[in-house]
Tab-separated table of C-alpha atoms in Angstrom:
chain	number	residue	atom	x	y	z
F	1	UNK	CA	-27.118	-10.635	3.808
F	2	UNK	CA	-30.810	-10.349	4.722
F	3	UNK	CA	-29.606	-9.454	8.364
F	4	UNK	CA	-28.749	-5.903	6.996
F	5	UNK	CA	-31.656	-3.572	6.270
F	6	UNK	CA	-32.388	0.115	6.579
F	7	UNK	CA	-34.083	1.227	9.557
F	8	UNK	CA	-35.495	4.530	10.977
F	9	UNK	CA	-32.927	6.722	12.892
F	10	UNK	CA	-33.368	6.136	16.586
F	11	UNK	CA	-35.158	8.988	18.711
F	12	UNK	CA	-32.996	8.363	21.772
F	13	UNK	CA	-29.626	10.226	21.793
F	14	UNK	CA	-27.024	7.978	20.231
F	15	UNK	CA	-23.125	8.381	20.130
F	16	UNK	CA	-21.472	8.056	16.637
F	17	UNK	CA	-18.201	5.814	16.575
F	18	UNK	CA	-16.049	6.141	13.347
F	19	UNK	CA	-15.525	2.619	12.061
F	20	UNK	CA	-14.668	2.767	8.556
F	21	UNK	CA	-14.080	6.026	6.330
F	22	UNK	CA	-13.826	5.694	2.512
F	23	UNK	CA	-12.761	8.778	0.727
F	24	UNK	CA	-12.917	7.582	-2.706
F	25	UNK	CA	-16.120	5.539	-3.727
F	26	UNK	CA	-15.439	6.817	-7.453
F	27	UNK	CA	-12.339	4.473	-7.467
F	28	UNK	CA	-14.808	1.858	-8.557
F	29	UNK	CA	-17.836	4.000	-9.756
F	30	UNK	CA	-20.335	1.501	-9.544
F	31	UNK	CA	-19.983	1.675	-5.737
F	32	UNK	CA	-20.763	5.346	-5.731
F	33	UNK	CA	-23.759	4.713	-8.016
F	34	UNK	CA	-25.001	2.055	-5.716
F	35	UNK	CA	-25.246	4.456	-2.841
F	36	UNK	CA	-26.654	7.167	-4.977
F	37	UNK	CA	-29.449	4.784	-6.158
F	38	UNK	CA	-29.976	3.004	-2.905
F	39	UNK	CA	-30.193	6.075	-0.772
F	40	UNK	CA	-31.654	8.549	-3.272
F	41	UNK	CA	-28.763	10.806	-2.967
F	42	UNK	CA	-29.320	12.421	-6.337
F	43	UNK	CA	-32.274	14.277	-5.146
F	44	UNK	CA	-31.457	14.710	-1.508
F	45	UNK	CA	-27.791	14.697	-1.002
F	46	UNK	CA	-27.805	16.272	2.264
F	47	UNK	CA	-30.670	14.290	4.035
F	48	UNK	CA	-29.924	12.797	7.469
F	49	UNK	CA	-27.628	9.950	7.393
F	50	UNK	CA	-29.290	6.502	6.614
F	51	UNK	CA	-29.017	4.120	9.203
F	52	UNK	CA	-28.567	0.283	8.764
F	53	UNK	CA	-29.191	-2.469	11.303
F	54	UNK	CA	-26.706	-5.173	11.212
F	55	UNK	CA	-26.386	-8.029	13.843
F	56	UNK	CA	-27.579	-6.195	16.901
F	57	UNK	CA	-26.297	-2.751	16.295
F	58	UNK	CA	-27.271	0.313	14.329
F	59	UNK	CA	-24.743	1.985	11.722
F	60	UNK	CA	-25.201	5.195	10.034
F	61	UNK	CA	-23.732	6.150	6.646
F	62	UNK	CA	-22.442	9.542	6.428
F	63	UNK	CA	-21.956	10.492	2.888
F	64	UNK	CA	-19.121	12.951	1.922
F	65	UNK	CA	-18.490	15.308	-0.665
F	66	UNK	CA	-15.418	17.188	-2.080
F	67	UNK	CA	-15.486	20.117	-4.648
F	68	UNK	CA	-15.568	19.316	-8.112
F	69	UNK	CA	-16.144	15.466	-7.606
F	70	UNK	CA	-19.451	13.597	-8.231
F	71	UNK	CA	-21.500	12.912	-4.989
F	72	UNK	CA	-20.775	11.134	-2.848
F	73	UNK	CA	-17.147	11.116	-3.018
F	74	UNK	CA	-16.927	9.192	0.080
F	75	UNK	CA	-18.632	7.573	3.061
F	76	UNK	CA	-18.146	6.991	6.823
F	77	UNK	CA	-19.620	4.012	8.405
F	78	UNK	CA	-20.168	4.992	12.115
F	79	UNK	CA	-21.651	2.601	15.033
F	80	UNK	CA	-24.478	4.289	16.826
F	81	UNK	CA	-24.097	3.530	20.501
F	82	UNK	CA	-26.469	4.676	23.163
F	83	UNK	CA	-25.378	7.543	25.558
F	84	UNK	CA	-21.859	6.776	26.890
F	85	UNK	CA	-21.910	2.908	26.425
F	86	UNK	CA	-18.810	1.409	25.192
F	87	UNK	CA	-18.698	0.110	21.687
F	88	UNK	CA	-18.950	-3.771	21.338
F	89	UNK	CA	-15.864	-3.862	19.258
F	90	UNK	CA	-16.243	-7.599	17.992
F	91	UNK	CA	-19.996	-7.018	17.243
F	92	UNK	CA	-19.085	-3.740	15.381
F	93	UNK	CA	-16.487	-5.529	13.236
F	94	UNK	CA	-18.747	-8.481	12.510
F	95	UNK	CA	-21.449	-6.153	11.478
F	96	UNK	CA	-19.163	-4.412	9.228
F	97	UNK	CA	-18.298	-7.589	7.504
F	98	UNK	CA	-22.065	-8.243	7.214
F	99	UNK	CA	-22.537	-4.644	5.650
F	100	UNK	CA	-19.809	-5.472	3.045
F	101	UNK	CA	-21.339	-8.534	2.154
F	102	UNK	CA	-24.774	-6.793	1.708
F	103	UNK	CA	-22.791	-4.279	-0.288
F	104	UNK	CA	-21.229	-6.503	-2.731
F	105	UNK	CA	-24.306	-8.715	-3.072
F	106	UNK	CA	-26.196	-5.845	-3.985
F	107	UNK	CA	-23.595	-4.310	-6.374
F	108	UNK	CA	-23.253	-7.648	-8.444
F	109	UNK	CA	-21.099	-7.783	-11.597
F	110	UNK	CA	-17.383	-8.437	-10.410
F	111	UNK	CA	-18.611	-8.124	-6.648
F	112	UNK	CA	-20.061	-11.091	-4.785
F	113	UNK	CA	-20.540	-12.269	-1.331
F	114	UNK	CA	-18.531	-15.522	-2.302
F	115	UNK	CA	-15.834	-13.356	-3.762
F	116	UNK	CA	-15.482	-11.431	-0.648
F	117	UNK	CA	-15.621	-14.327	1.608
F	118	UNK	CA	-12.853	-15.916	-0.287
F	119	UNK	CA	-10.437	-13.123	-0.354
F	120	UNK	CA	-11.008	-12.685	3.379
F	121	UNK	CA	-10.433	-16.275	4.145
F	122	UNK	CA	-7.096	-15.947	1.913
F	123	UNK	CA	-5.818	-13.166	4.164
F	124	UNK	CA	-7.484	-14.639	7.337
F	125	UNK	CA	-9.808	-11.859	7.863
F	126	UNK	CA	-13.037	-12.431	9.670
F	127	UNK	CA	-16.149	-11.856	7.551
F	128	UNK	CA	-19.394	-13.547	8.613
F	129	UNK	CA	-20.333	-16.439	6.791
F	130	UNK	CA	-23.817	-16.338	4.845
F	131	UNK	CA	-25.595	-18.318	7.344
F	132	UNK	CA	-24.581	-16.128	10.257
F	133	UNK	CA	-24.992	-12.851	8.244
F	134	UNK	CA	-28.582	-13.769	7.925
F	135	UNK	CA	-28.959	-14.499	11.585
F	136	UNK	CA	-32.242	-12.918	13.085
F	137	UNK	CA	-31.165	-9.959	15.011
F	138	UNK	CA	-32.414	-8.851	18.370
F	139	UNK	CA	-31.773	-5.979	20.527
F	140	UNK	CA	-32.216	-2.429	19.542
F	141	UNK	CA	-32.095	-2.964	15.953
F	142	UNK	CA	-34.614	-5.669	16.255
F	143	UNK	CA	-36.731	-3.684	18.200
F	144	UNK	CA	-36.562	-0.690	15.644
F	145	UNK	CA	-37.218	-2.986	12.684
F	146	UNK	CA	-40.382	-4.225	14.418
F	147	UNK	CA	-41.706	-0.665	14.870
F	148	UNK	CA	-41.296	-0.016	11.100
R	1	UNK	CA	7.500	11.679	20.060
R	2	UNK	CA	7.928	9.639	16.894
R	3	UNK	CA	8.724	6.010	16.813
R	4	UNK	CA	12.031	5.345	16.106
R	5	UNK	CA	14.275	1.937	15.415
R	6	UNK	CA	15.525	2.084	18.900
R	7	UNK	CA	11.879	2.033	20.171
R	8	UNK	CA	11.168	-1.247	18.486
R	9	UNK	CA	11.384	-4.604	19.972
R	10	UNK	CA	14.720	-5.858	20.338
R	11	UNK	CA	14.591	-8.726	17.743
R	12	UNK	CA	13.783	-6.077	15.117
R	13	UNK	CA	16.486	-3.466	16.417
R	14	UNK	CA	19.064	-6.346	16.192
R	15	UNK	CA	18.101	-7.095	12.516
R	16	UNK	CA	18.255	-3.353	11.573
R	17	UNK	CA	20.751	-1.785	13.900
R	18	UNK	CA	20.882	1.682	12.441
R	19	UNK	CA	20.302	5.138	13.641
R	20	UNK	CA	16.949	6.680	13.073
R	21	UNK	CA	17.000	10.083	11.353
R	22	UNK	CA	13.967	12.471	10.268
R	23	UNK	CA	13.623	15.289	7.934
R	24	UNK	CA	10.478	17.043	6.757
R	25	UNK	CA	9.517	16.523	2.912
R	26	UNK	CA	6.563	18.295	1.606
R	27	UNK	CA	5.586	19.064	5.130
R	28	UNK	CA	5.638	15.704	6.463
R	29	UNK	CA	8.148	13.925	8.950
R	30	UNK	CA	10.247	11.456	6.766
R	31	UNK	CA	12.007	8.532	8.700
R	32	UNK	CA	15.365	7.518	6.891
R	33	UNK	CA	18.737	5.861	7.715
R	34	UNK	CA	21.882	7.395	6.236
R	35	UNK	CA	25.089	5.093	7.063
R	36	UNK	CA	28.383	5.034	5.825
R	37	UNK	CA	30.958	7.477	4.923
R	38	UNK	CA	29.184	10.692	3.762
R	39	UNK	CA	31.824	11.207	1.156
R	40	UNK	CA	31.269	7.821	-0.519
R	41	UNK	CA	29.077	6.991	-3.483
R	42	UNK	CA	25.555	7.285	-2.290
R	43	UNK	CA	23.068	4.292	-2.830
R	44	UNK	CA	19.400	5.092	-2.249
R	45	UNK	CA	17.309	2.244	-1.635
R	46	UNK	CA	13.635	2.631	-2.007
R	47	UNK	CA	10.678	0.475	-0.906
R	48	UNK	CA	7.277	-0.071	-1.789
R	49	UNK	CA	4.238	-1.364	-0.066
R	50	UNK	CA	3.406	-2.520	2.619
R	51	UNK	CA	7.171	-2.308	3.608
R	52	UNK	CA	9.746	0.046	4.870
R	53	UNK	CA	13.419	0.040	5.190
R	54	UNK	CA	13.675	-2.982	7.232
R	55	UNK	CA	13.000	-4.835	3.741
R	56	UNK	CA	16.612	-3.940	2.988
R	57	UNK	CA	18.186	-5.315	6.171
R	58	UNK	CA	20.008	-8.075	4.442
R	59	UNK	CA	20.988	-6.191	1.443
R	60	UNK	CA	22.763	-3.261	3.489
R	61	UNK	CA	25.592	-5.090	4.905
R	62	UNK	CA	27.559	-5.991	1.930
R	63	UNK	CA	26.840	-2.445	0.487
R	64	UNK	CA	28.197	-0.599	3.780
R	65	UNK	CA	30.922	-3.226	4.130
R	66	UNK	CA	32.290	-2.258	0.610
R	67	UNK	CA	32.354	1.455	1.719
R	68	UNK	CA	29.435	2.975	0.239
R	69	UNK	CA	26.871	5.242	1.703
R	70	UNK	CA	23.540	3.807	2.123
R	71	UNK	CA	20.307	5.962	2.349
R	72	UNK	CA	17.035	4.135	3.168
R	73	UNK	CA	13.979	6.258	3.618
R	74	UNK	CA	10.461	5.165	4.951
R	75	UNK	CA	7.893	6.523	2.723
R	76	UNK	CA	5.272	8.811	3.883
R	77	UNK	CA	2.568	6.596	5.295
R	78	UNK	CA	4.927	3.689	5.927
R	79	UNK	CA	7.390	2.459	8.365
R	80	UNK	CA	8.523	4.986	10.985
R	81	UNK	CA	7.702	7.962	8.758
R	82	UNK	CA	4.562	10.140	9.498
R	83	UNK	CA	1.503	8.483	8.695
R	84	UNK	CA	-1.126	11.217	7.575
R	85	UNK	CA	-4.832	10.565	7.912
R	86	UNK	CA	-5.445	12.705	4.971
R	87	UNK	CA	-5.289	10.537	1.982
R	88	UNK	CA	-4.218	13.407	-0.546
R	89	UNK	CA	-0.658	13.158	1.186
R	90	UNK	CA	-0.512	9.661	-0.282
R	91	UNK	CA	-0.851	10.165	-3.970
R	92	UNK	CA	1.702	8.786	-6.309
R	93	UNK	CA	2.736	12.360	-7.284
R	94	UNK	CA	3.242	13.230	-3.519
R	95	UNK	CA	5.129	10.099	-2.802
R	96	UNK	CA	7.563	10.983	-5.819
R	97	UNK	CA	7.822	14.571	-4.809
R	98	UNK	CA	8.949	13.230	-1.286
R	99	UNK	CA	11.732	11.467	-2.962
R	100	UNK	CA	12.772	14.367	-4.767
R	101	UNK	CA	12.691	16.496	-1.778
R	102	UNK	CA	14.806	13.710	-0.122
R	103	UNK	CA	17.409	13.926	-2.791
R	104	UNK	CA	17.530	17.736	-2.415
R	105	UNK	CA	17.435	17.939	1.397
R	106	UNK	CA	20.421	15.477	1.681
R	107	UNK	CA	22.166	16.941	-1.275
R	108	UNK	CA	22.459	13.536	-2.740
R	109	UNK	CA	24.401	13.403	-5.999
R	110	UNK	CA	25.749	10.479	-8.203
R	111	UNK	CA	23.461	8.547	-6.592
R	112	UNK	CA	22.627	4.663	-7.290
R	113	UNK	CA	18.802	4.662	-7.045
R	114	UNK	CA	17.633	0.783	-6.059
R	115	UNK	CA	14.046	0.373	-6.569
R	116	UNK	CA	11.547	-2.197	-5.492
R	117	UNK	CA	7.812	-2.157	-6.110
R	118	UNK	CA	6.458	1.489	-5.762
R	119	UNK	CA	10.308	2.454	-5.419
R	120	UNK	CA	10.363	2.198	-9.182
R	121	UNK	CA	7.654	4.791	-10.059
R	122	UNK	CA	8.604	7.225	-7.167
R	123	UNK	CA	12.355	6.767	-7.549
R	124	UNK	CA	12.301	7.085	-11.298
R	125	UNK	CA	9.903	9.764	-11.271
R	126	UNK	CA	12.408	11.492	-8.919
R	127	UNK	CA	15.459	10.867	-11.263
R	128	UNK	CA	13.448	12.337	-14.315
R	129	UNK	CA	12.665	15.505	-12.125
R	130	UNK	CA	16.207	15.750	-11.038
R	131	UNK	CA	18.404	14.101	-13.688
R	132	UNK	CA	21.490	15.473	-12.492
R	133	UNK	CA	21.503	13.765	-9.108
R	134	UNK	CA	21.740	10.044	-10.429
R	135	UNK	CA	24.569	8.076	-11.441
R	136	UNK	CA	22.865	4.517	-11.905
R	137	UNK	CA	19.656	2.457	-11.343
R	138	UNK	CA	18.856	-1.090	-10.124
R	139	UNK	CA	15.315	-2.308	-10.500
R	140	UNK	CA	13.647	-5.290	-8.976
R	141	UNK	CA	9.933	-6.495	-8.907
R	142	UNK	CA	8.748	-3.093	-10.241
R	143	UNK	CA	7.470	-1.169	-13.148
R	144	UNK	CA	7.100	2.269	-14.739
R	145	UNK	CA	4.585	1.807	-17.403
R	146	UNK	CA	0.911	1.398	-17.755
R	147	UNK	CA	0.929	-1.657	-20.158
R	148	UNK	CA	1.570	-4.423	-19.772
R	149	UNK	CA	-0.295	-4.515	-16.499
R	150	UNK	CA	0.393	-7.229	-13.948
R	151	UNK	CA	-2.327	-9.812	-14.476
R	152	UNK	CA	-2.396	-10.171	-10.584
R	153	UNK	CA	-3.170	-6.449	-10.390
R	154	UNK	CA	-5.881	-7.017	-13.011
R	155	UNK	CA	-7.561	-10.056	-11.116
R	156	UNK	CA	-10.852	-9.080	-9.336
R	157	UNK	CA	-9.766	-11.853	-6.692
R	158	UNK	CA	-7.810	-11.184	-4.697
R	159	UNK	CA	-6.360	-8.078	-5.728
R	160	UNK	CA	-9.120	-5.694	-6.652
R	161	UNK	CA	-11.086	-6.589	-3.608
R	162	UNK	CA	-8.205	-5.313	-1.683
R	163	UNK	CA	-8.539	-1.988	-2.449
R	164	UNK	CA	-12.166	-1.768	-3.552
R	165	UNK	CA	-14.193	1.116	-1.911
R	166	UNK	CA	-14.842	0.233	1.871
R	167	UNK	CA	-13.490	-3.209	1.164
R	168	UNK	CA	-9.919	-2.300	1.415
R	169	UNK	CA	-10.239	0.023	4.433
R	170	UNK	CA	-11.690	-3.003	6.083
R	171	UNK	CA	-9.346	-5.864	5.088
R	172	UNK	CA	-6.294	-3.985	4.956
R	173	UNK	CA	-6.898	-1.028	7.154
R	174	UNK	CA	-8.899	-2.458	10.054
R	175	UNK	CA	-7.468	-6.144	9.586
R	176	UNK	CA	-4.000	-5.306	8.388
R	177	UNK	CA	-4.226	-7.941	5.681
R	178	UNK	CA	-1.119	-6.524	3.785
R	179	UNK	CA	1.863	-6.543	6.177
R	180	UNK	CA	1.382	-10.000	7.802
R	181	UNK	CA	-0.508	-12.458	5.630
R	182	UNK	CA	-0.106	-10.530	2.524
R	183	UNK	CA	3.727	-10.595	2.392
R	184	UNK	CA	3.929	-14.036	3.685
R	185	UNK	CA	2.040	-15.208	0.550
R	186	UNK	CA	4.629	-13.474	-1.469
R	187	UNK	CA	7.880	-14.961	-0.223
R	188	UNK	CA	9.365	-18.286	-0.898
R	189	UNK	CA	10.313	-19.297	2.501
R	190	UNK	CA	7.223	-18.617	4.431
R	191	UNK	CA	8.339	-20.465	7.618
R	192	UNK	CA	11.490	-18.158	7.916
R	193	UNK	CA	9.371	-15.188	7.027
R	194	UNK	CA	6.946	-15.695	9.755
R	195	UNK	CA	9.411	-16.733	12.311
R	196	UNK	CA	11.969	-13.753	11.629
R	197	UNK	CA	10.640	-11.091	9.400
R	198	UNK	CA	6.832	-10.542	9.734
R	199	UNK	CA	6.907	-8.804	13.069
R	200	UNK	CA	9.224	-6.285	11.831
R	201	UNK	CA	6.770	-5.190	9.201
R	202	UNK	CA	3.641	-5.625	11.420
R	203	UNK	CA	5.070	-3.528	14.337
R	204	UNK	CA	5.270	-0.201	12.416
R	205	UNK	CA	1.729	-0.748	11.191
R	206	UNK	CA	0.314	-1.986	14.400
R	207	UNK	CA	-3.101	0.235	14.204
R	208	UNK	CA	-5.882	0.728	11.591
R	209	UNK	CA	-5.298	4.467	11.269
R	210	UNK	CA	-1.588	3.629	10.466
R	211	UNK	CA	-2.559	1.362	7.699
R	212	UNK	CA	-4.219	3.849	5.315
R	213	UNK	CA	-1.376	3.845	2.760
R	214	UNK	CA	-1.473	0.101	2.303
R	215	UNK	CA	-4.930	0.058	0.927
R	216	UNK	CA	-4.732	3.679	-0.939
R	217	UNK	CA	-1.390	3.156	-2.786
R	218	UNK	CA	-2.706	0.254	-4.711
R	219	UNK	CA	-5.326	2.531	-6.439
R	220	UNK	CA	-2.602	4.160	-8.109
R	221	UNK	CA	-1.728	0.824	-10.242
R	222	UNK	CA	-3.201	1.621	-13.615
R	223	UNK	CA	-4.939	-1.638	-14.632
R	224	UNK	CA	-6.495	-0.771	-17.798
R	225	UNK	CA	-9.987	0.581	-16.379
R	226	UNK	CA	-11.688	3.994	-16.096
R	227	UNK	CA	-10.452	4.285	-12.567
R	228	UNK	CA	-6.908	4.514	-13.713
R	229	UNK	CA	-6.165	8.123	-12.369
R	230	UNK	CA	-2.296	7.748	-12.852
R	231	UNK	CA	-2.338	6.987	-16.555
R	232	UNK	CA	-0.808	10.339	-17.632
R	233	UNK	CA	1.933	9.928	-14.804
R	234	UNK	CA	2.769	6.401	-16.175
R	235	UNK	CA	2.942	7.390	-19.737
R	236	UNK	CA	5.308	10.374	-18.691
R	237	UNK	CA	7.568	7.823	-16.833
R	238	UNK	CA	7.627	5.285	-19.433
R	239	UNK	CA	8.581	7.907	-21.970
R	240	UNK	CA	11.106	9.440	-19.856
R	241	UNK	CA	12.590	6.176	-18.644
R	242	UNK	CA	12.948	4.993	-22.182
R	243	UNK	CA	15.416	8.052	-22.594
R	244	UNK	CA	17.416	7.541	-19.599
R	245	UNK	CA	21.039	6.357	-20.520
R	246	UNK	CA	22.169	5.512	-16.899
R	247	UNK	CA	23.914	2.428	-16.066
R	248	UNK	CA	21.169	-0.026	-15.136
R	249	UNK	CA	20.959	-3.453	-13.416
R	250	UNK	CA	17.787	-5.637	-13.358
R	251	UNK	CA	17.630	-7.972	-10.591
R	252	UNK	CA	14.360	-10.317	-10.318
R	253	UNK	CA	12.815	-13.002	-8.298
R	254	UNK	CA	12.469	-16.413	-10.272
R	255	UNK	CA	9.181	-17.118	-8.311
R	256	UNK	CA	7.582	-13.505	-8.698
R	257	UNK	CA	4.079	-13.682	-9.390
R	258	UNK	CA	2.981	-10.336	-8.910
R	259	UNK	CA	5.529	-8.737	-11.585
R	260	UNK	CA	6.547	-12.065	-13.150
R	261	UNK	CA	10.001	-11.792	-15.141
R	262	UNK	CA	8.041	-12.347	-18.233
R	263	UNK	CA	7.133	-9.611	-19.238
R	264	UNK	CA	8.286	-7.288	-16.606
R	265	UNK	CA	11.944	-7.870	-16.388
R	266	UNK	CA	12.024	-8.405	-20.187
R	267	UNK	CA	10.313	-4.929	-20.605
R	268	UNK	CA	13.187	-3.363	-18.441
R	269	UNK	CA	15.618	-4.695	-21.249
R	270	UNK	CA	13.500	-3.387	-23.979
R	271	UNK	CA	13.555	0.199	-22.601
R	272	UNK	CA	17.165	-0.176	-21.459
R	273	UNK	CA	18.977	-2.469	-23.925
R	274	UNK	CA	22.286	-1.362	-22.200
R	275	UNK	CA	21.051	-2.794	-18.729
R	276	UNK	CA	22.890	-5.644	-17.089
R	277	UNK	CA	21.059	-8.849	-16.019
R	278	UNK	CA	18.436	-10.151	-15.558
R	279	UNK	CA	20.149	-11.313	-12.605
R	280	UNK	CA	17.828	-14.018	-10.967
R	281	UNK	CA	17.560	-14.568	-7.488
R	282	UNK	CA	15.170	-17.020	-5.250
R	283	UNK	CA	12.271	-14.874	-4.639
R	284	UNK	CA	8.702	-13.914	-5.096
R	285	UNK	CA	7.618	-10.344	-5.089
R	286	UNK	CA	9.472	-9.607	-1.822
R	287	UNK	CA	12.690	-11.173	-3.211
R	288	UNK	CA	14.743	-9.272	-0.493
R	289	UNK	CA	13.131	-11.708	2.022
R	290	UNK	CA	14.659	-14.794	0.413
R	291	UNK	CA	17.831	-13.358	-1.215
R	292	UNK	CA	18.753	-10.238	0.592
R	293	UNK	CA	22.398	-10.915	1.000
R	294	UNK	CA	22.694	-12.124	-2.531
R	295	UNK	CA	20.794	-8.857	-3.796
R	296	UNK	CA	23.316	-6.886	-1.450
R	297	UNK	CA	26.186	-8.421	-3.332
R	298	UNK	CA	24.811	-7.806	-6.890
R	299	UNK	CA	24.172	-4.119	-5.991
R	300	UNK	CA	27.409	-3.695	-4.528
R	301	UNK	CA	29.315	-5.120	-7.437
R	302	UNK	CA	27.091	-2.945	-9.586
R	303	UNK	CA	27.832	0.165	-7.649
R	304	UNK	CA	31.273	-0.605	-7.522
R	305	UNK	CA	31.686	-0.748	-11.273
R	306	UNK	CA	29.669	2.326	-11.639
R	307	UNK	CA	31.879	4.131	-9.581
R	308	UNK	CA	34.965	3.183	-11.257
R	309	UNK	CA	33.192	4.610	-14.577
R	310	UNK	CA	32.200	7.632	-12.777
R	311	UNK	CA	35.804	8.323	-11.426
R	312	UNK	CA	37.381	7.529	-14.793
R	313	UNK	CA	34.892	9.997	-16.709
């Protein structure tokens, strides 16, 4: 899942397009712990949403809290789209698949990229193969990564 | 304008030719059908995930032909009922309270409650909350305890992936893995299901935002992990169910591999030594898809006998 990486937030105006909303990261606490560790949320819970580059697009992670629950309680994944350009829906869906593969690959334990791909295959849900997930990106995300 | 049975494609309407009705339960719009003589003994048929009243379409004709009243709700978040975006409306306790509200709003008394999948925990929870309303109970491919848990539900692949954080929303929400492919894998006659039934389940869950309940509901199944948030509720259910002395019938699919008859059907008989059955039919978890009419006859025969007992008493 090398195609997914953290990048700087673009300076140009971007529109957030909600793609996937999770209200209960604590359902399996290792998911919440991963995000806490990966993005330093214990020390900076209200920092600007981190941005991931996946495929040719950019995706922000907005962490959500609920009173009385460990932070983050949830996370929203939004596509960042320039101006009023329409979302490339197929690319966004493939990017979500890549982000999920990146997530389970980093989680380890019960969660593996092979496992997710197998389940997706059983239920005929498109999830990028490892090879395509590692494809070199181009476009805005690539340009940003070269700037880092 | 809420979606109704009349607004669904013709092939679905013809298989479920009933009148859509609505009432509010806990502030949400619940769809249900209410067929047959209002003064006849009522039968309440409760579905689970990812189904709706349509699941009972082949079970209903024998019940109605025998002269009984049939009430079939769609649980909130499913079927033609309101599909709230707020996940807190979709907890097990709120689903159960929705059934309690339905019993009250329709003033159902001496009702036979027929439970499949989540219809077990919700229906039995409602019976325990309003014990004066129920006359009998029939269960199929369902449970009301934390242990034993289903081996299928404990497996990482595929089940725990299906409701894992973010992954559940992607597989079941964005891509609708449950009403189509998921059900297809849990029936015996898959060709028939694909040709005649699948569209009826997919039509009412045709957008990602409508499918939230399909990936939220599984999170309330206790599987022996720290994430089990419903353990106290299932402990309460099991204790209460064990004290129920209602006439009971156990109906099970021979090929059920989500809640296999051993140990699940056996467990019902341990809790209810007086229960009849197990009546085995052809079927996996969604046994109504393979043996709906046969189940309808079994339920009808059961209700007929229970009603006689009620009248005699």
